[in-house]
Tab-separated table of C-alpha atoms in Angstrom:
chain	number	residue	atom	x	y	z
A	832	UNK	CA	0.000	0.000	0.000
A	833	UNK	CA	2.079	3.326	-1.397
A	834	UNK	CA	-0.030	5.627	0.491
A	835	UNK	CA	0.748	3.683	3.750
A	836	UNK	CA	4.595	3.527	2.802
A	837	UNK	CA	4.511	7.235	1.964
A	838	UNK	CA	3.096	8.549	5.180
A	839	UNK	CA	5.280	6.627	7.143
A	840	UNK	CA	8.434	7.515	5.192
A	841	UNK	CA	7.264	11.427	5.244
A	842	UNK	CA	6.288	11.256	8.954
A	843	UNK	CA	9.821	10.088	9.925
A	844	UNK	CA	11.315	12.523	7.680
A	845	UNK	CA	9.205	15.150	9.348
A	846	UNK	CA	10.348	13.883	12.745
A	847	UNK	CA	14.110	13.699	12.024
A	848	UNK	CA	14.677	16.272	9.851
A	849	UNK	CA	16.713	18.511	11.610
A	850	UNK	CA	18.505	21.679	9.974
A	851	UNK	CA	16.147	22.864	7.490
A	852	UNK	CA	15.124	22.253	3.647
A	853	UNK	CA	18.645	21.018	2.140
A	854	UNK	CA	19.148	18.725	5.034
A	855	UNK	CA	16.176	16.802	4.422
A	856	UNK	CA	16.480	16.627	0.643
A	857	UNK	CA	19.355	14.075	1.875
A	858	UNK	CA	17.481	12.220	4.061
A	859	UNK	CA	14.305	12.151	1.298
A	860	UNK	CA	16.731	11.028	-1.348
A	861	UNK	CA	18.219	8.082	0.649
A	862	UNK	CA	14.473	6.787	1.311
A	863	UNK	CA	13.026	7.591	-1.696
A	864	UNK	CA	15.463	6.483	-4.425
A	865	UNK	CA	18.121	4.309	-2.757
A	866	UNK	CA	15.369	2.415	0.000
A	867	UNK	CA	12.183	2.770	-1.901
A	868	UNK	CA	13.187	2.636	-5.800
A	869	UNK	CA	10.039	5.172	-6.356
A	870	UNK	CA	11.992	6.717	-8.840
A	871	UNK	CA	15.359	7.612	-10.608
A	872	UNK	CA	18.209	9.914	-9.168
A	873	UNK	CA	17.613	11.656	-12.626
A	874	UNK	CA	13.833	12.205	-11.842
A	875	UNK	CA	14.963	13.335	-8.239
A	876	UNK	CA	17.418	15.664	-9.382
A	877	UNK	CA	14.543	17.119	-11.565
A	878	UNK	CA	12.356	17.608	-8.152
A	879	UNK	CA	15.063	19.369	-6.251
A	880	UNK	CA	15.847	21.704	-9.167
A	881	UNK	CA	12.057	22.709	-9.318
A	882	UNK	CA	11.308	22.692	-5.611
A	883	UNK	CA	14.319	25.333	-5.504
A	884	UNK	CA	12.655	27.606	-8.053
A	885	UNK	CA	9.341	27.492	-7.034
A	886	UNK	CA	7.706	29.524	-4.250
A	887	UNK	CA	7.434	28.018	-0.633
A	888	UNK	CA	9.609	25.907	1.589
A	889	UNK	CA	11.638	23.051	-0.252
A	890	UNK	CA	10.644	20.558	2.538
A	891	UNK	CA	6.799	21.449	1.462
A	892	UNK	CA	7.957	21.434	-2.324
A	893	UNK	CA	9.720	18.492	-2.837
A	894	UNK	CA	7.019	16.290	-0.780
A	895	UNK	CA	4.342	17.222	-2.772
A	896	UNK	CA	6.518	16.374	-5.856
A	897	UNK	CA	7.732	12.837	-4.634
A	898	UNK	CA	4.305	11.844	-3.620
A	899	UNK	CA	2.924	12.340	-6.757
A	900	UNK	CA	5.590	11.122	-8.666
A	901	UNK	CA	5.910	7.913	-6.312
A	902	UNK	CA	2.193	7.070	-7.501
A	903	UNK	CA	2.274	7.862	-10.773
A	904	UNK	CA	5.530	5.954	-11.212
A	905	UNK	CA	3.579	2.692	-9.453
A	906	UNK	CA	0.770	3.289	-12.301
A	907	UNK	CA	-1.444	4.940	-10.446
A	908	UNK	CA	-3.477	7.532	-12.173
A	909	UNK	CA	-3.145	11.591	-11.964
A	910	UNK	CA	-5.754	11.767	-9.286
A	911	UNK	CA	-4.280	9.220	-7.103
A	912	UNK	CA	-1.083	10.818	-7.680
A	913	UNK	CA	-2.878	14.173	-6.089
A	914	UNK	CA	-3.770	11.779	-2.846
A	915	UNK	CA	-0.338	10.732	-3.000
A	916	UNK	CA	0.905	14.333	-3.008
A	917	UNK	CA	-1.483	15.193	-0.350
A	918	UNK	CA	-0.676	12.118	2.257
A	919	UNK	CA	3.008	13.016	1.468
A	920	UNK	CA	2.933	16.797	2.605
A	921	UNK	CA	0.186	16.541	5.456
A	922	UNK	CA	2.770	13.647	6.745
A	923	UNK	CA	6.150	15.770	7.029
A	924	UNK	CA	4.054	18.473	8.800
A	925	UNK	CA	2.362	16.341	11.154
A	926	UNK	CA	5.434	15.839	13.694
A	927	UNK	CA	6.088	19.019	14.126
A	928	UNK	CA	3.139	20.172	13.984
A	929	UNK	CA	2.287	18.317	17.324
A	930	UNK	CA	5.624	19.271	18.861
A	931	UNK	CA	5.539	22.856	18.036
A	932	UNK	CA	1.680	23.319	19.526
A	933	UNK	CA	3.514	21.521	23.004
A	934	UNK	CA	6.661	23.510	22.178
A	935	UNK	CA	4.352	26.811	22.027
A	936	UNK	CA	2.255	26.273	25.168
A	937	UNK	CA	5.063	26.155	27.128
A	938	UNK	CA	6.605	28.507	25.954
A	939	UNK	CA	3.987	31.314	26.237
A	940	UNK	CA	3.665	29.925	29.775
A	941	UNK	CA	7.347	30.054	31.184
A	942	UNK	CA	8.343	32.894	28.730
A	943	UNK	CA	8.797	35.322	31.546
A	944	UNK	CA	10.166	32.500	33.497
A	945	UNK	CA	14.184	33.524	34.756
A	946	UNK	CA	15.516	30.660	33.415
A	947	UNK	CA	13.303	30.291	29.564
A	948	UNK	CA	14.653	34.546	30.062
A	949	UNK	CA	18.447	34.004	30.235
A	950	UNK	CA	18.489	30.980	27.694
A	951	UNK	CA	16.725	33.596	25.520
A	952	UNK	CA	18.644	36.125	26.111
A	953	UNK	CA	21.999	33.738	24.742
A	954	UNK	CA	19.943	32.583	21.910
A	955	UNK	CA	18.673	36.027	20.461
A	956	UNK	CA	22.159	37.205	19.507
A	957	UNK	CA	22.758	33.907	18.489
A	958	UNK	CA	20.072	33.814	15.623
A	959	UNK	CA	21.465	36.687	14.566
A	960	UNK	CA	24.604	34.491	13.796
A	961	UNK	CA	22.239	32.068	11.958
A	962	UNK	CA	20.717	34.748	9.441
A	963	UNK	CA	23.815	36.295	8.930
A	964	UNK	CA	25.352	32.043	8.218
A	965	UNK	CA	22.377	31.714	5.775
A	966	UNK	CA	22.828	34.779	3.890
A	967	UNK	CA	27.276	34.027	3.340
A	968	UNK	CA	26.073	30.515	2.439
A	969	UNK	CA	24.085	31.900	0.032
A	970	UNK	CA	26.747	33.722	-1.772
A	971	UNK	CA	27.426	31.356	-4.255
A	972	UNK	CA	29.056	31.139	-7.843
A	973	UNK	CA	25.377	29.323	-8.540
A	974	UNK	CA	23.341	32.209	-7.231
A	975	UNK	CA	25.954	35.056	-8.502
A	976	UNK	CA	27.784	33.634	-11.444
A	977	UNK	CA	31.524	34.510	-11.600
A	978	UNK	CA	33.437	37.765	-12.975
A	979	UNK	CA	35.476	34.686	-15.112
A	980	UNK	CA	32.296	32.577	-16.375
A	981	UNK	CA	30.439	35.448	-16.901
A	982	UNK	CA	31.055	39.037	-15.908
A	983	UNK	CA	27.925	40.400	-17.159
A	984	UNK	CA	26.064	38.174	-15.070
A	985	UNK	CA	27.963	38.965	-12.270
A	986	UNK	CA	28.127	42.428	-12.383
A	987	UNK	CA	24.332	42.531	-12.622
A	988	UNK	CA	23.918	40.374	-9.860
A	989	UNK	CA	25.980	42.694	-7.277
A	990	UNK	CA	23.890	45.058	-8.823
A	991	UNK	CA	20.541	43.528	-7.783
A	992	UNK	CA	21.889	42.507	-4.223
A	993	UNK	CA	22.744	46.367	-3.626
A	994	UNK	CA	20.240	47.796	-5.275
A	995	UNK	CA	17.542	45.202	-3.221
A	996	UNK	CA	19.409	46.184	0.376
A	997	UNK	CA	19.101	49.990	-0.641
A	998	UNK	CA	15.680	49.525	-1.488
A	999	UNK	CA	14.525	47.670	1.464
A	1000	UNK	CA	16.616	49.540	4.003
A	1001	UNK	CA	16.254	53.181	2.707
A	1002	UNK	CA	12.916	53.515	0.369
A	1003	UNK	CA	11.106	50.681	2.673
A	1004	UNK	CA	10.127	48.972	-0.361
A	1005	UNK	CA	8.087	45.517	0.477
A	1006	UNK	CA	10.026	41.903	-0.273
A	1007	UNK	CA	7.296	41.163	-2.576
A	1008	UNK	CA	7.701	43.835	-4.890
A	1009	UNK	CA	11.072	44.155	-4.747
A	1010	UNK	CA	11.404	40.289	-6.086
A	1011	UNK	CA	9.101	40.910	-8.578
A	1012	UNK	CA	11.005	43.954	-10.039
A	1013	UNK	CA	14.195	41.730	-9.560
A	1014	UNK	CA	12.477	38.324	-11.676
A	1015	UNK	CA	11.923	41.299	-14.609
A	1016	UNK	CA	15.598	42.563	-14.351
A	1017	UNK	CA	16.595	39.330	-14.841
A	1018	UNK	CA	13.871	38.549	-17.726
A	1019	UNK	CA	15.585	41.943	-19.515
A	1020	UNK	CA	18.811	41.668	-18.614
A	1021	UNK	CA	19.487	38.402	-18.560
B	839	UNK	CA	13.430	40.810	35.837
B	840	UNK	CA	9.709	41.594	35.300
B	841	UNK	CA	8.327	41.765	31.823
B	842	UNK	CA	7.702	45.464	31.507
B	843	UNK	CA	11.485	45.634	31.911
B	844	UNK	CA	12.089	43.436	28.168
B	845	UNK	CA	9.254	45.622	26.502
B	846	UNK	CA	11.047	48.820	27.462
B	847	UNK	CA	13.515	48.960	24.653
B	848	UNK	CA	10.937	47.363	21.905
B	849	UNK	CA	9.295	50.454	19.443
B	850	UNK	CA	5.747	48.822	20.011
B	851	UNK	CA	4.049	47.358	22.211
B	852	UNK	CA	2.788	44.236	21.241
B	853	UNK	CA	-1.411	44.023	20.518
B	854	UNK	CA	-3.343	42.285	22.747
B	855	UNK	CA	-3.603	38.386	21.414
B	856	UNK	CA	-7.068	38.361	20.162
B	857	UNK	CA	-6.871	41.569	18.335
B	858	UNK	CA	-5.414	43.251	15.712
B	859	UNK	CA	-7.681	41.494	13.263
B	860	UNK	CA	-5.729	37.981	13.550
B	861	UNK	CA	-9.106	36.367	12.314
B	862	UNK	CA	-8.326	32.495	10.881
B	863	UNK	CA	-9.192	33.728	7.331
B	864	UNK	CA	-6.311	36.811	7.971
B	865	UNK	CA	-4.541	33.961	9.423
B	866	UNK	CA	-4.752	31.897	6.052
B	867	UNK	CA	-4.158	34.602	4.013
B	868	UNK	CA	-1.551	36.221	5.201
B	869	UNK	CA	0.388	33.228	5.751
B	870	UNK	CA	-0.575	31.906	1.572
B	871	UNK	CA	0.641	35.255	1.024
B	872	UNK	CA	4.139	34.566	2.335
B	873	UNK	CA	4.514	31.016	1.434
B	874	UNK	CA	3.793	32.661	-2.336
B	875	UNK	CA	6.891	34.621	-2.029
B	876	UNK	CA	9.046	32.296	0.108
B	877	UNK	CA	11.786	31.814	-3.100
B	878	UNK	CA	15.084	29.428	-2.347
B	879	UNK	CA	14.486	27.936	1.568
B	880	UNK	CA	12.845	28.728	5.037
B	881	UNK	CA	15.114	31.600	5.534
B	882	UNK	CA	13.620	33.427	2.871
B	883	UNK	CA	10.265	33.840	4.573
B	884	UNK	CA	12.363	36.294	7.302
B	885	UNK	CA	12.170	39.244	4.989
B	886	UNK	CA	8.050	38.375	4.955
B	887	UNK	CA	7.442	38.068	8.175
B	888	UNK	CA	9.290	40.600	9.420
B	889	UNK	CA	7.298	43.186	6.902
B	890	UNK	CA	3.571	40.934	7.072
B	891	UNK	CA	3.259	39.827	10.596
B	892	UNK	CA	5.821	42.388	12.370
B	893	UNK	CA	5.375	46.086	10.725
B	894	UNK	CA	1.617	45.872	8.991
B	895	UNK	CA	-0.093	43.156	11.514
B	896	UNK	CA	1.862	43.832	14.506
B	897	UNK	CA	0.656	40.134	15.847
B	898	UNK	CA	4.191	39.640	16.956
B	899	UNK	CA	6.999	42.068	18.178
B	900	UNK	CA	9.940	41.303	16.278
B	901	UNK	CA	11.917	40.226	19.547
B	902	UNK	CA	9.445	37.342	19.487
B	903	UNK	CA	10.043	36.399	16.479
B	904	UNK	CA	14.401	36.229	17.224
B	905	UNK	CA	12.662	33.949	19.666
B	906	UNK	CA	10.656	31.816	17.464
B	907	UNK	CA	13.725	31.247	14.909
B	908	UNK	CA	15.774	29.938	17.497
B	909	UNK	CA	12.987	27.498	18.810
B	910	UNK	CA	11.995	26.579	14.821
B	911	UNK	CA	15.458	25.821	14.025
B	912	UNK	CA	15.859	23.646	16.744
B	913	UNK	CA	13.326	21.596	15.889
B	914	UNK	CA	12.473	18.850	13.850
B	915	UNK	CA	10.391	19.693	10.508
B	916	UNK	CA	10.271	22.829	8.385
B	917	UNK	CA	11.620	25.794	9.616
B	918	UNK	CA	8.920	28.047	7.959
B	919	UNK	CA	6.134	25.908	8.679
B	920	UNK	CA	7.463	25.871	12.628
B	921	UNK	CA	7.249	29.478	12.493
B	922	UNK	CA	3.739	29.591	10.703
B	923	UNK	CA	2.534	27.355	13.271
B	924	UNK	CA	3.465	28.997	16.688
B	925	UNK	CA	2.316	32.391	14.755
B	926	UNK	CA	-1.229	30.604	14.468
B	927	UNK	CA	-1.553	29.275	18.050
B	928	UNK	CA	-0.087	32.316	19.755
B	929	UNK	CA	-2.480	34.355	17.884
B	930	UNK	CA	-5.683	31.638	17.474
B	931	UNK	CA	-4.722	28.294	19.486
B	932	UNK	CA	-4.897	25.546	17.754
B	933	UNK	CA	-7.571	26.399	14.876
B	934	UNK	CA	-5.246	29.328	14.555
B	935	UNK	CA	-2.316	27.048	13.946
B	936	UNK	CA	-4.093	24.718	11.667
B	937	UNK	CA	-5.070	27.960	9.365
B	938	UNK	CA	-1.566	29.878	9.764
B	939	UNK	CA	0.160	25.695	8.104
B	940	UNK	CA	-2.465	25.503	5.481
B	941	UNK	CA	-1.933	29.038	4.282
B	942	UNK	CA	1.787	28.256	4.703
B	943	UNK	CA	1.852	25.011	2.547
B	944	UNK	CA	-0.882	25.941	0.295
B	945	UNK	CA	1.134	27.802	-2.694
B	946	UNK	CA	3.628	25.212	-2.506
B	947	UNK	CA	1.153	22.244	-2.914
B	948	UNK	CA	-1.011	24.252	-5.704
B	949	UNK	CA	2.458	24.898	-7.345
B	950	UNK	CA	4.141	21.800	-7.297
B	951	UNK	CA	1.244	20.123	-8.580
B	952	UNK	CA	0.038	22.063	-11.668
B	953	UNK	CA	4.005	21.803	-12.692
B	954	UNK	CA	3.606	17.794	-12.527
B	955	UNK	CA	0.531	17.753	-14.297
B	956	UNK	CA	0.891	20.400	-16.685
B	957	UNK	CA	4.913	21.827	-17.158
B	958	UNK	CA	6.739	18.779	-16.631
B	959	UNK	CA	9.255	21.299	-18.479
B	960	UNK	CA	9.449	24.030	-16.008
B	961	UNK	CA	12.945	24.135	-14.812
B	962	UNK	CA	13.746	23.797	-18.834
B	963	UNK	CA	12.198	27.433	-19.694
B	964	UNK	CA	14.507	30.039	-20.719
B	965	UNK	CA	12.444	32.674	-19.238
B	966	UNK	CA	12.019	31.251	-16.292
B	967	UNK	CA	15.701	30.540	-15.823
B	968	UNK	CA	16.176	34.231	-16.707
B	969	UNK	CA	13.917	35.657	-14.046
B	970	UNK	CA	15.821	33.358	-11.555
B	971	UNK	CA	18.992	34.525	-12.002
B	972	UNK	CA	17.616	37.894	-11.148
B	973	UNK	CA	15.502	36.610	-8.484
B	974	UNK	CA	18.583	34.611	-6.720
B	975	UNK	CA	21.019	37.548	-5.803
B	976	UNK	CA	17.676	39.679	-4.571
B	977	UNK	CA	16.865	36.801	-2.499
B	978	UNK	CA	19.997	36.961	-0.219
B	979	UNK	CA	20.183	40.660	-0.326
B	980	UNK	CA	16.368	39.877	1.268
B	981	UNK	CA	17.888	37.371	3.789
B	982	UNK	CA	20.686	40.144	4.314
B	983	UNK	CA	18.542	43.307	5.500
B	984	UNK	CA	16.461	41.936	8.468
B	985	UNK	CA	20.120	40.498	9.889
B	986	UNK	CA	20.671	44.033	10.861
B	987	UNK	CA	17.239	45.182	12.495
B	988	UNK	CA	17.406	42.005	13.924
B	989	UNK	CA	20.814	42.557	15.588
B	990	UNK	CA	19.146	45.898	16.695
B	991	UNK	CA	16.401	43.808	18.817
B	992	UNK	CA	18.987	41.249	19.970
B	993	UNK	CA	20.644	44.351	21.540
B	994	UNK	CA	23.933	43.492	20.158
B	995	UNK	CA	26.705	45.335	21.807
B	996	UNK	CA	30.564	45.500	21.719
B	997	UNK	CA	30.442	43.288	24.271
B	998	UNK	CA	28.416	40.139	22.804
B	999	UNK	CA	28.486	41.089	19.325
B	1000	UNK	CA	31.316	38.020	19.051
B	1001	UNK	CA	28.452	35.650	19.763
B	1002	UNK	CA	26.491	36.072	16.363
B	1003	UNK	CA	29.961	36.605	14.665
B	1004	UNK	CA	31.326	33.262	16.037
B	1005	UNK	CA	28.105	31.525	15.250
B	1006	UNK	CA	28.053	32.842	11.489
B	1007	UNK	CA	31.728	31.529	11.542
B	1008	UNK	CA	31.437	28.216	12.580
B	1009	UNK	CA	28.062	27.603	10.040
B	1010	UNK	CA	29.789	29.662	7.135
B	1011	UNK	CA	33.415	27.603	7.208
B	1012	UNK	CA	33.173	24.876	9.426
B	1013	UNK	CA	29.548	23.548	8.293
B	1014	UNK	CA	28.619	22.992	11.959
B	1015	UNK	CA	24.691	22.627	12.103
B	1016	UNK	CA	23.268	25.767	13.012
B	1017	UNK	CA	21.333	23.723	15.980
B	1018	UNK	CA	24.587	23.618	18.083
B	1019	UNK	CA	25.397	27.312	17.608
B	1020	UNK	CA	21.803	27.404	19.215
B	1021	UNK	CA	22.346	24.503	21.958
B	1022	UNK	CA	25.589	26.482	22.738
B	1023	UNK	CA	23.731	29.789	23.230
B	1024	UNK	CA	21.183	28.532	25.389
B	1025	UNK	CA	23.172	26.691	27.419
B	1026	UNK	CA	25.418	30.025	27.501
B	1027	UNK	CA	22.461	31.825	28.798
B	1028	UNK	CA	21.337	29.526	31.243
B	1029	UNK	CA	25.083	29.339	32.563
B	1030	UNK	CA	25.239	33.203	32.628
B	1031	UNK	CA	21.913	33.624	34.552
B	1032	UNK	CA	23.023	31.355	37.160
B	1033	UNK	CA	26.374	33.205	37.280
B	1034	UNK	CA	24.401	36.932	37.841
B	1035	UNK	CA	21.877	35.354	40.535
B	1036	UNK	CA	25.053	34.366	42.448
B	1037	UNK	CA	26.744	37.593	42.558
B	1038	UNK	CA	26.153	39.533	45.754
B	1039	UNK	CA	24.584	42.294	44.280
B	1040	UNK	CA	21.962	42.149	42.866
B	1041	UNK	CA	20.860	45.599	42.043
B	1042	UNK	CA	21.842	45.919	38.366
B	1043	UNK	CA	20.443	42.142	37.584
B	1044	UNK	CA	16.633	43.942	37.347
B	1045	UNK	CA	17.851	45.175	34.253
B	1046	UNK	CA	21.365	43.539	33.514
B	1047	UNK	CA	19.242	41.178	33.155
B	1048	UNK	CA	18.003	41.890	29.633
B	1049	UNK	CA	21.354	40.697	28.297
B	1050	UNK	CA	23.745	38.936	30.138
B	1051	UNK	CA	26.902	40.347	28.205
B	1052	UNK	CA	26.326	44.164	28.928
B	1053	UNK	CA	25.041	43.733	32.563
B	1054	UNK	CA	26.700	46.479	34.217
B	1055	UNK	CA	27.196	49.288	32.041
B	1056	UNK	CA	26.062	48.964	28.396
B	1057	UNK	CA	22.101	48.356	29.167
B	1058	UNK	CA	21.680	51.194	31.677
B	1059	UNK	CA	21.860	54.501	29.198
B	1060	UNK	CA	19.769	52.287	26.364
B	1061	UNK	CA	16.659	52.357	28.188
């Protein structure tokens, strides 16, 4: 039974997946290609690349993509492929889900607790440190392009990232827009 | 120690819980809203939240939500769905949390889907490999703003300001996973706090307390 099989292989992904989106793509990979066989590494690699481009979390993205394409790939049909989809996302959410609603309550109990106070007060400068980590990790050749490979793209690029951090620090311009002006810069310019 | 001295230094006070129009269908909304624009990873949704739920909504303060990353990241699951669902049940309880994760995961499932049944090409398109290549270097510019409002609320000081830096060092070159930098911290925290409660004096802690590095001078003129 695939649906069975997927929403216990999602729900354990869900409950060990530690460390964000990329860190579970691992963890999906080794269960859904090397345990499972649902489908290729090629047809994988495909999922990653488009959970990356599209909008929301890649977690949410690529378990939408491998339940449907787990189904489909055992001959189901495009509807059942939808279920599959479906089983496969409300799975990975359903751990922590639970743990973050017991996480929550105690947390708006104790928040103004001494100790919940001081561990917060060593974590907030902390998280700093973590958006600071995922914005260096981002700098990338991928995401940026080289001045060797390709200065045009590169020059354009440092041009976007300044021209985004002027516009959202100075003119107070919202992410949306501003990512929406940057998707037609790189339509034009690109 | 008591909580009007933490609000002091925030610009806003935070709404009462059950206003401020935090309605379940705001709550979906809202949330589809951001998952729409969350482009390349949980971290992305920062920039969102900070200008949806923190500036226009004002559900949470945005020293709550330094909070809520560190308790997302160190748990299991998806770091922007953690943060859509404490969002939800702070504002709604649990029907509030069930809205805040379907608006969350919504865009991604309508997405995903009409690209497997429809444009099994989609990563193939020129223009849409154009418009990334803007869209990437925007995206961490995104990531890049909040980092400094954010090191605003986390009162970040001469004196603790190696803590983020040392953090951002050890993910950046060494790889270590970002939920040690935050195991470290608390512990660091915790440790701290039981080092000020033993100190004979305990005069400054009432507001020393707000951040263990700067105890005795640095916090004093801020507020």
């Amino acid at each position: 039974m695939i649906y069975f099989q997927l929403f216990y292989t999602f729900f354990l992904i869900g409950l060990f997946g530690f460390g964000g989106g990329y860190a579970m793509i691992s963890m999906i990979q080794g269960e859904v290609v090397t345990n499972h066989h649902w489908m290729s590494m090629g047809e994988f690699t495909d999922i990653v690349a488009v959970s990356q481009m599209t909008p929301g979390p890649i977690g949410i993205n690529s378990a939408t993509y491998v339940g449907y394409t787990a189904v489909v790939n055992a001959g189901g049909a495009h509807w059942m492929g939808i279920l599959g989809s479906a089983t496969a996302t409300f799975a990975v959410v359903l751990p922590s889900f639970i743990l973050m609603l017991v996480i929550s309550k105690f947390l708006m109990q104790y928040k103004h607790h001494p100790i919940v106070e001081h561990v917060f007060m060593g974590l907030r400068p902390a998280v700093v440190g973590l958006l600071a980590a995922a914005c260096l990790l981002l700098m990338t050749p991928e995401n940026f392009s080289t001045p060797s490979e390709s200065p045009w793209q590169f020059w354009i690029s440092i041009a976007i990232f300044v021209g985004t951090l002027i516009a959202c620090q100075v003119y107070k311009l919202s992410p949306i827009r501003t990512l929406l002006f940057c998707a037609l810069v790189g339509i034009l310019l690109f | 120690m008591t909580p009007t001295d933490i609000k002091q230094d925030t610009p806003r006070q935070p709404l009462p819980s059950f206003t401020g129009g935090a309605g379940s269908g705001s709550l979906f909304t809202t949330f589809f809203h951001i998952g729409l624009f969350t482009i390349g990873g949980g971290y992305a949704m920062i920039p969102l939240i900070e200008t949806k739920v923190v500036d226009e909504k004002q559900w949470i303060t945005r020293e709550d939500l330094l909070d809520l990353m560190a308790v997302a990241q160190s748990c299991p699951g998806i770091f922007a769905v953690n943060i859509a669902i404490f969002i939800g049940y702070k504002l709604r309880g649990i029907p509030g949390a069930l809205m805040s994760t379907l608006g969350c995961i919504m865009p991604s499932f309508l997405i995903i889907l009409a690209i497997a049944l429809f444009f099994r090409q989609f990563q193939d398109n020129v223009w849409v490999a154009r418009a990334f290549r803007g869209i990437r270097p925007c995206v961490v510019a995104l990531i890049a703003a909040p980092t400094f409002k954010m090191a605003q609320t986390a009162k970040i000081t001469w004196t603790n300001v190696w803590i983020p830096v040392l953090g951002a060092f050890l993910i950046w070159m060494f790889g270590v996973s970002p939920i040690w930098v935050i195991v470290a911290a608390g512990i660091g925290g915790y440790m701290y706090g039981k080092l000020i409660s033993l100190t004979p004096d305990p005069s400054h802690e009432g507001e020393g307390g707000i951040n263990p590095q700067d105890s005795t001078h640095d916090s004093k003129p801020q507020s």
